[in-house]
Tab-separated table of C-alpha atoms in Angstrom:
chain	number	residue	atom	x	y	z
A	1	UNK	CA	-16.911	70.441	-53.513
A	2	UNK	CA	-16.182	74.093	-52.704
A	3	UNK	CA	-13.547	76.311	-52.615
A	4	UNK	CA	-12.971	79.122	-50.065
A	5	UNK	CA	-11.767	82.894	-49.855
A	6	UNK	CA	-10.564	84.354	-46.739
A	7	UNK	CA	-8.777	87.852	-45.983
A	8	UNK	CA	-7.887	90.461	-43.579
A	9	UNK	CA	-7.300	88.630	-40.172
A	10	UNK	CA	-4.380	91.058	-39.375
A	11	UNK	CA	-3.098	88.387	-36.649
A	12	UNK	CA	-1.337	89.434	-33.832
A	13	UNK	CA	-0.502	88.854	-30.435
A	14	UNK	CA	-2.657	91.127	-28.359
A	15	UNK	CA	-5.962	89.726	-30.472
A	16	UNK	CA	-5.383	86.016	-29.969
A	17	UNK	CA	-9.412	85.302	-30.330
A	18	UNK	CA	-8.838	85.590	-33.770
A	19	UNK	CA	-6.432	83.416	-34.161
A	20	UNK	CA	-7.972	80.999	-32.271
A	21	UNK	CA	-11.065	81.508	-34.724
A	22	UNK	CA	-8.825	80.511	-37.484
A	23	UNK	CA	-7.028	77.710	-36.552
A	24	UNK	CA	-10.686	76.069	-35.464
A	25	UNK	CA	-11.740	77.571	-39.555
A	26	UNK	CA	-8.734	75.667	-41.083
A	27	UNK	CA	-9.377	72.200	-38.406
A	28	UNK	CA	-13.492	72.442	-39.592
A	29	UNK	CA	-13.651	73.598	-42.549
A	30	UNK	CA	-10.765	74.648	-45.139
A	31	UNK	CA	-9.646	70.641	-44.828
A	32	UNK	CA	-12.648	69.595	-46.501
A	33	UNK	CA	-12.620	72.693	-49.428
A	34	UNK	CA	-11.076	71.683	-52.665
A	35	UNK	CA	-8.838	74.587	-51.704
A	36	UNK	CA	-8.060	77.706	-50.086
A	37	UNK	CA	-7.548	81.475	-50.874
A	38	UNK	CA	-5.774	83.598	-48.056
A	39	UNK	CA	-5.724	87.010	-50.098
A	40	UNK	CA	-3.334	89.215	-47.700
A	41	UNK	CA	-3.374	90.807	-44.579
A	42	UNK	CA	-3.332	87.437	-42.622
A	43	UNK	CA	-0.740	89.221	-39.992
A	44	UNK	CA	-0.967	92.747	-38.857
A	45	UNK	CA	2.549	92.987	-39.535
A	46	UNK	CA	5.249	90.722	-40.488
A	47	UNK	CA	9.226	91.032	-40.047
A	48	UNK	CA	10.661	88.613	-42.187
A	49	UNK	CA	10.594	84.504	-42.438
A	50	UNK	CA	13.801	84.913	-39.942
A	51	UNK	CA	11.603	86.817	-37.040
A	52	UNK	CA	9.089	83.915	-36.173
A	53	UNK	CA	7.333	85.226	-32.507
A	54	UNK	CA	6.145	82.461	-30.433
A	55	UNK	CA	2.377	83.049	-30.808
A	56	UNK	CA	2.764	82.537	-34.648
A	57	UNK	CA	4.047	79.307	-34.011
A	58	UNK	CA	0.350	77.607	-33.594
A	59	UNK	CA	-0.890	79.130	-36.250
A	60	UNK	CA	2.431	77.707	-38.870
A	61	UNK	CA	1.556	74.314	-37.413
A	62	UNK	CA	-2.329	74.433	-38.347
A	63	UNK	CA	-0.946	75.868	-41.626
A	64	UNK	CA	0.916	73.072	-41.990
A	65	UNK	CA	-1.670	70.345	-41.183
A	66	UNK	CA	-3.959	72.041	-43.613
A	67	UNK	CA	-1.858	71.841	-46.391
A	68	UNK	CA	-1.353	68.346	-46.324
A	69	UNK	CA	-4.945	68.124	-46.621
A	70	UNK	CA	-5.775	70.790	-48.881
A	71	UNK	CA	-3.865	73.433	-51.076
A	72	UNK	CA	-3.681	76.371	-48.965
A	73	UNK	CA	-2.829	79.752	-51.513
A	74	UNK	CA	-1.816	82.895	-49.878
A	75	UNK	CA	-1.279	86.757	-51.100
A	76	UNK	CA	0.412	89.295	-49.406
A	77	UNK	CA	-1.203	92.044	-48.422
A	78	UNK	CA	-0.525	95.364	-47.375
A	79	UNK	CA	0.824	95.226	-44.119
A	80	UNK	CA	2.509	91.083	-44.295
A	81	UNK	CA	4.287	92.226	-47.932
A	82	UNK	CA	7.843	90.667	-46.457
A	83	UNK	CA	6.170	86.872	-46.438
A	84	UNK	CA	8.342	84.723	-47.963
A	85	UNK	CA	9.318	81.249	-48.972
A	86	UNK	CA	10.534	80.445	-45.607
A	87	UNK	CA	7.278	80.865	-44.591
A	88	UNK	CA	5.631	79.471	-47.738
A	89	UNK	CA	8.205	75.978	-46.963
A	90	UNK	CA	6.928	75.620	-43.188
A	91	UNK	CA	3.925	75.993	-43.494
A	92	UNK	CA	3.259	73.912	-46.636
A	93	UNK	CA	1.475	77.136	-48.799
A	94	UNK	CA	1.234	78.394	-52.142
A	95	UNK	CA	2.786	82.041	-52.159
A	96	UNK	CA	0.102	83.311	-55.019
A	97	UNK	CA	1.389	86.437	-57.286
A	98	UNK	CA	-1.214	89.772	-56.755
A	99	UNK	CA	-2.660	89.587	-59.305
A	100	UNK	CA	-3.817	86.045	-60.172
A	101	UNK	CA	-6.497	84.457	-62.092
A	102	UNK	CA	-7.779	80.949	-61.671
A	103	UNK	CA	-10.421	79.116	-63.114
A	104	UNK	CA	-13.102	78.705	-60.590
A	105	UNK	CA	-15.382	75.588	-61.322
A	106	UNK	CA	-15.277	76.836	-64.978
A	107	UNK	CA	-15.233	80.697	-64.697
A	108	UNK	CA	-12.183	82.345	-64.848
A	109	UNK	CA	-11.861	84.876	-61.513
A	110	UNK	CA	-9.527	87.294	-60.834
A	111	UNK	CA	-7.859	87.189	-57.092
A	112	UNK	CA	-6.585	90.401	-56.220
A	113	UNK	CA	-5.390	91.839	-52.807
A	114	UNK	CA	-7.424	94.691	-53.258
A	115	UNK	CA	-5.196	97.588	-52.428
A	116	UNK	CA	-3.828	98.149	-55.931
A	117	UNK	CA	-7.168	99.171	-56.735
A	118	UNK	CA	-7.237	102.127	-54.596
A	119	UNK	CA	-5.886	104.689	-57.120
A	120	UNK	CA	-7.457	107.926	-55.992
A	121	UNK	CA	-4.939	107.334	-52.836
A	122	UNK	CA	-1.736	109.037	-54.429
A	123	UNK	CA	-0.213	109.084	-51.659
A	124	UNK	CA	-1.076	105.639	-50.511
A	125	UNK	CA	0.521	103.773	-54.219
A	126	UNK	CA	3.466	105.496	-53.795
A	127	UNK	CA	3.952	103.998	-50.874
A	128	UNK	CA	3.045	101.156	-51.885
A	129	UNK	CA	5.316	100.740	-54.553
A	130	UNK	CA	8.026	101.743	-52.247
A	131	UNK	CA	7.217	98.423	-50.043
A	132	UNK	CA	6.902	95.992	-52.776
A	133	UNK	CA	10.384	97.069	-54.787
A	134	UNK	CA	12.706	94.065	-54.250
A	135	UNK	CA	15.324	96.379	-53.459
A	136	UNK	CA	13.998	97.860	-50.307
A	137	UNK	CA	12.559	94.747	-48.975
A	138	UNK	CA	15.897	93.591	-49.117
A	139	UNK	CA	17.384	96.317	-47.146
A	140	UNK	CA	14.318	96.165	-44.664
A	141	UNK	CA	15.396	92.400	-44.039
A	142	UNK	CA	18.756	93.478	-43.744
A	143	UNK	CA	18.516	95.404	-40.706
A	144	UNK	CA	18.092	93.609	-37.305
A	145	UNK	CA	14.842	92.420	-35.551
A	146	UNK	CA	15.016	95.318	-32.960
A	147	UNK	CA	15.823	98.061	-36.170
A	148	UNK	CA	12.762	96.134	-38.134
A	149	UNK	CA	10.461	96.311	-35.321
A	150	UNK	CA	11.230	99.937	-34.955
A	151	UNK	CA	10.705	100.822	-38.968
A	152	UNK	CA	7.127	98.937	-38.594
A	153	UNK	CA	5.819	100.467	-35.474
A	154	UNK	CA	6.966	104.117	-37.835
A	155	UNK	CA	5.598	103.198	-41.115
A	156	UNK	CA	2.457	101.986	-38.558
A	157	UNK	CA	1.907	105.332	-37.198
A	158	UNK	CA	2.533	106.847	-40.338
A	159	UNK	CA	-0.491	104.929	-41.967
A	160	UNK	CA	-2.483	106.035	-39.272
A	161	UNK	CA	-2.036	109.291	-39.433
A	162	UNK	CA	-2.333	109.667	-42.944
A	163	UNK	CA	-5.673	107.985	-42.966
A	164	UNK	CA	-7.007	110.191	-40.442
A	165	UNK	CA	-6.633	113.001	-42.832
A	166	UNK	CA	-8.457	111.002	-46.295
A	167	UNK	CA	-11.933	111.030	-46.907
A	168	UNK	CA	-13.141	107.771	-46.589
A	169	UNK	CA	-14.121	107.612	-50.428
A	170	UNK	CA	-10.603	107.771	-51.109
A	171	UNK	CA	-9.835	104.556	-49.226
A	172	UNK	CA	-12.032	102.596	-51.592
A	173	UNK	CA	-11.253	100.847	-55.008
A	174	UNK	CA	-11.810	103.207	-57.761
A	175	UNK	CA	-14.437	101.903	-60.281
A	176	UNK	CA	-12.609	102.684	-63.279
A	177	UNK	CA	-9.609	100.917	-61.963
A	178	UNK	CA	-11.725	98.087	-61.681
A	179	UNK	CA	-13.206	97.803	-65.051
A	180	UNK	CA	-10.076	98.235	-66.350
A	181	UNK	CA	-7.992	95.253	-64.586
A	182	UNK	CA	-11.594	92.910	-65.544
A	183	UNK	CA	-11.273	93.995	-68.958
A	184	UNK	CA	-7.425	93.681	-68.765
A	185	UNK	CA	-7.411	90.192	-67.710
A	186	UNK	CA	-10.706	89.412	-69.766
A	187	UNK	CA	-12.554	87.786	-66.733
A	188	UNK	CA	-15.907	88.960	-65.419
A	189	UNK	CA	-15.476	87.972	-61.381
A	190	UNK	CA	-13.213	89.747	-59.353
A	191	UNK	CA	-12.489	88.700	-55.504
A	192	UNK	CA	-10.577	90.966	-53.442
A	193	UNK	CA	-10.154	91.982	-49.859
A	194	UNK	CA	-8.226	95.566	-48.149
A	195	UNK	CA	-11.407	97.591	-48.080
A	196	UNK	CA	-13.052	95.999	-45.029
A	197	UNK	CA	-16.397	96.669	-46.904
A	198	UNK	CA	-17.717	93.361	-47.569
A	199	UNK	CA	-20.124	93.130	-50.521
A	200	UNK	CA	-21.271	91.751	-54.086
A	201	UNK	CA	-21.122	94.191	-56.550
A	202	UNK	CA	-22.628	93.962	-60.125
A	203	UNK	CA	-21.674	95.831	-62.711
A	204	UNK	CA	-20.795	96.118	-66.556
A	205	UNK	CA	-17.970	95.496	-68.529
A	206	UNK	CA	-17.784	96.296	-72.289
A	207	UNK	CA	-21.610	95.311	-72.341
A	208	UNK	CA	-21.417	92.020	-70.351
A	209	UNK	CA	-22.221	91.632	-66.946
A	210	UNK	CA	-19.767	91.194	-64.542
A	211	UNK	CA	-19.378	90.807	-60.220
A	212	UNK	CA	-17.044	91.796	-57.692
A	213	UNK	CA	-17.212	90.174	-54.343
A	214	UNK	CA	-15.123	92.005	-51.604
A	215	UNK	CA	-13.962	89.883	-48.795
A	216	UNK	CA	-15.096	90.484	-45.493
A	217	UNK	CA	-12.185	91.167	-42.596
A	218	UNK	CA	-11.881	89.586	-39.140
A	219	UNK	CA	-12.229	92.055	-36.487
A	220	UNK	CA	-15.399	91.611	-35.116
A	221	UNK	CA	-16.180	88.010	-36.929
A	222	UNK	CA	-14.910	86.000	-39.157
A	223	UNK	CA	-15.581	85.955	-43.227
A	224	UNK	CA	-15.306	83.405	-45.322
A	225	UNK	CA	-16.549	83.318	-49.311
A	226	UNK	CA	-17.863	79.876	-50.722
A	227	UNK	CA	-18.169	79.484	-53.999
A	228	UNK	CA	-18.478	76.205	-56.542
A	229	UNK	CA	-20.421	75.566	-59.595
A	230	UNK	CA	-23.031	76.918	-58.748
A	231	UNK	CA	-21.980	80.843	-57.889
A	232	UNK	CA	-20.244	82.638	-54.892
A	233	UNK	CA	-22.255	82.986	-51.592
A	234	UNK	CA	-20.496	84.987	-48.498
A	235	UNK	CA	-20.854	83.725	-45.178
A	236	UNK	CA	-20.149	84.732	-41.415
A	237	UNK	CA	-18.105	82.348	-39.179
A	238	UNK	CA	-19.378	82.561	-35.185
């Protein structure tokens, strides 16, 4: 059997090719996988479990369909962060703590969002860890769909125009970081999304090899990363 690895769709509304190209991935072929990884960024942006907009809807219902088939895991990511178990209960998935590691056909792997990794972007951890403390989540979700629409389309621009001003080396995992979270964990495979750079990576950890396999996103075709006994191969979806 196989197990699959899938991030950075970024769903929404005014790109509903790719969600069409996912709900005909999860129908073909994540109900015959031994499981599946979603490892953030499926939405572009989400509002809470409470703000459900009707073209989400098809998407929760092949969610759910899959599930009952096979164990769907998902990670947030760094724009669908306020995910919860509303969502998680609807749709039949495994909300999966970032990070995680699972043992893969016998090799223990590290699943990671990716964007944790990206420590040369000061200014783009802080924010982070503004957006993943508890305590302002729950005053984001406090505030009314209208006043949480508003705050996203702002933090939105805000991204934007921040990254318009990085080099683009600064947008990518730092190496160090990620020697350090392999030997941290003790595993020699890491699988991660965020970057949009799609590729295997070998490299060394204490003296023993190790790989890191970056997720390809959506935008222009889908990604998906197979791997079972045998190793990890990536592959593009039409």
């Amino acid at each position: 059997m196989i197990t699959l690895f899938i991030s950075d769709l970024h769903l929404e509304g005014n790109r509903p090719h790719i969600a069409q190209r996912f709900v005909r991935f999860l129908q073909e072929d994540a109900v015959r996988a031994d499981a599946l990884y979603i490892l953030g960024d499926l939405f572009e942006a989400w509002l809470g479990d409470d703000v459900i907009v009707p073209e989400v809807q098809p998407i929760m219902q092949a969610l759910r369909a899959t599930s009952a088939a096979t164990p769907v895991y998902l990670m947030h990511g760094n724009r669908d962060f306020l995910l919860g178990e509303g969502f998680a209960e609807a749709t039949g998935v495994h909300l999966l703590p970032d990070p995680s590691v699972i043992d893969l056909y016998g090799t223990p792997t590290l699943l990671m969002h990716g964007d944790s990794l990206c420590t040369d972007d000061a200014q783009y951890q802080q924010f982070r860890a503004m957006v993943r403390d508890p305590a302002w989540q729950a005053q984001a979700l406090a505030l009314n769909p209208e006043a949480r629409i508003a705050k996203a389309r702002e933090l939105r621009a805000m991204s934007r125009e921040a990254n318009t001003m990085k080099a683009e080396d600064i947008m990518d995992v730092n190496a160090d970081a990620v020697v350090a979270v392999l030997r941290e964990h003790g595993v020699r495979r890491l699988i991660h999304g965020h970057t949009h750079r799609p590729a295997h990576h070998t490299l060394s950890v204490d003296g023993a090899p190790a790989e890191r396999w970056v997720l390809k996103d959506w935008d222009t075709e889908g990604g998906v990363l197979e791997c079972d006994a045998a190793g990890c191969r990536a592959r593009t979806l039409d």
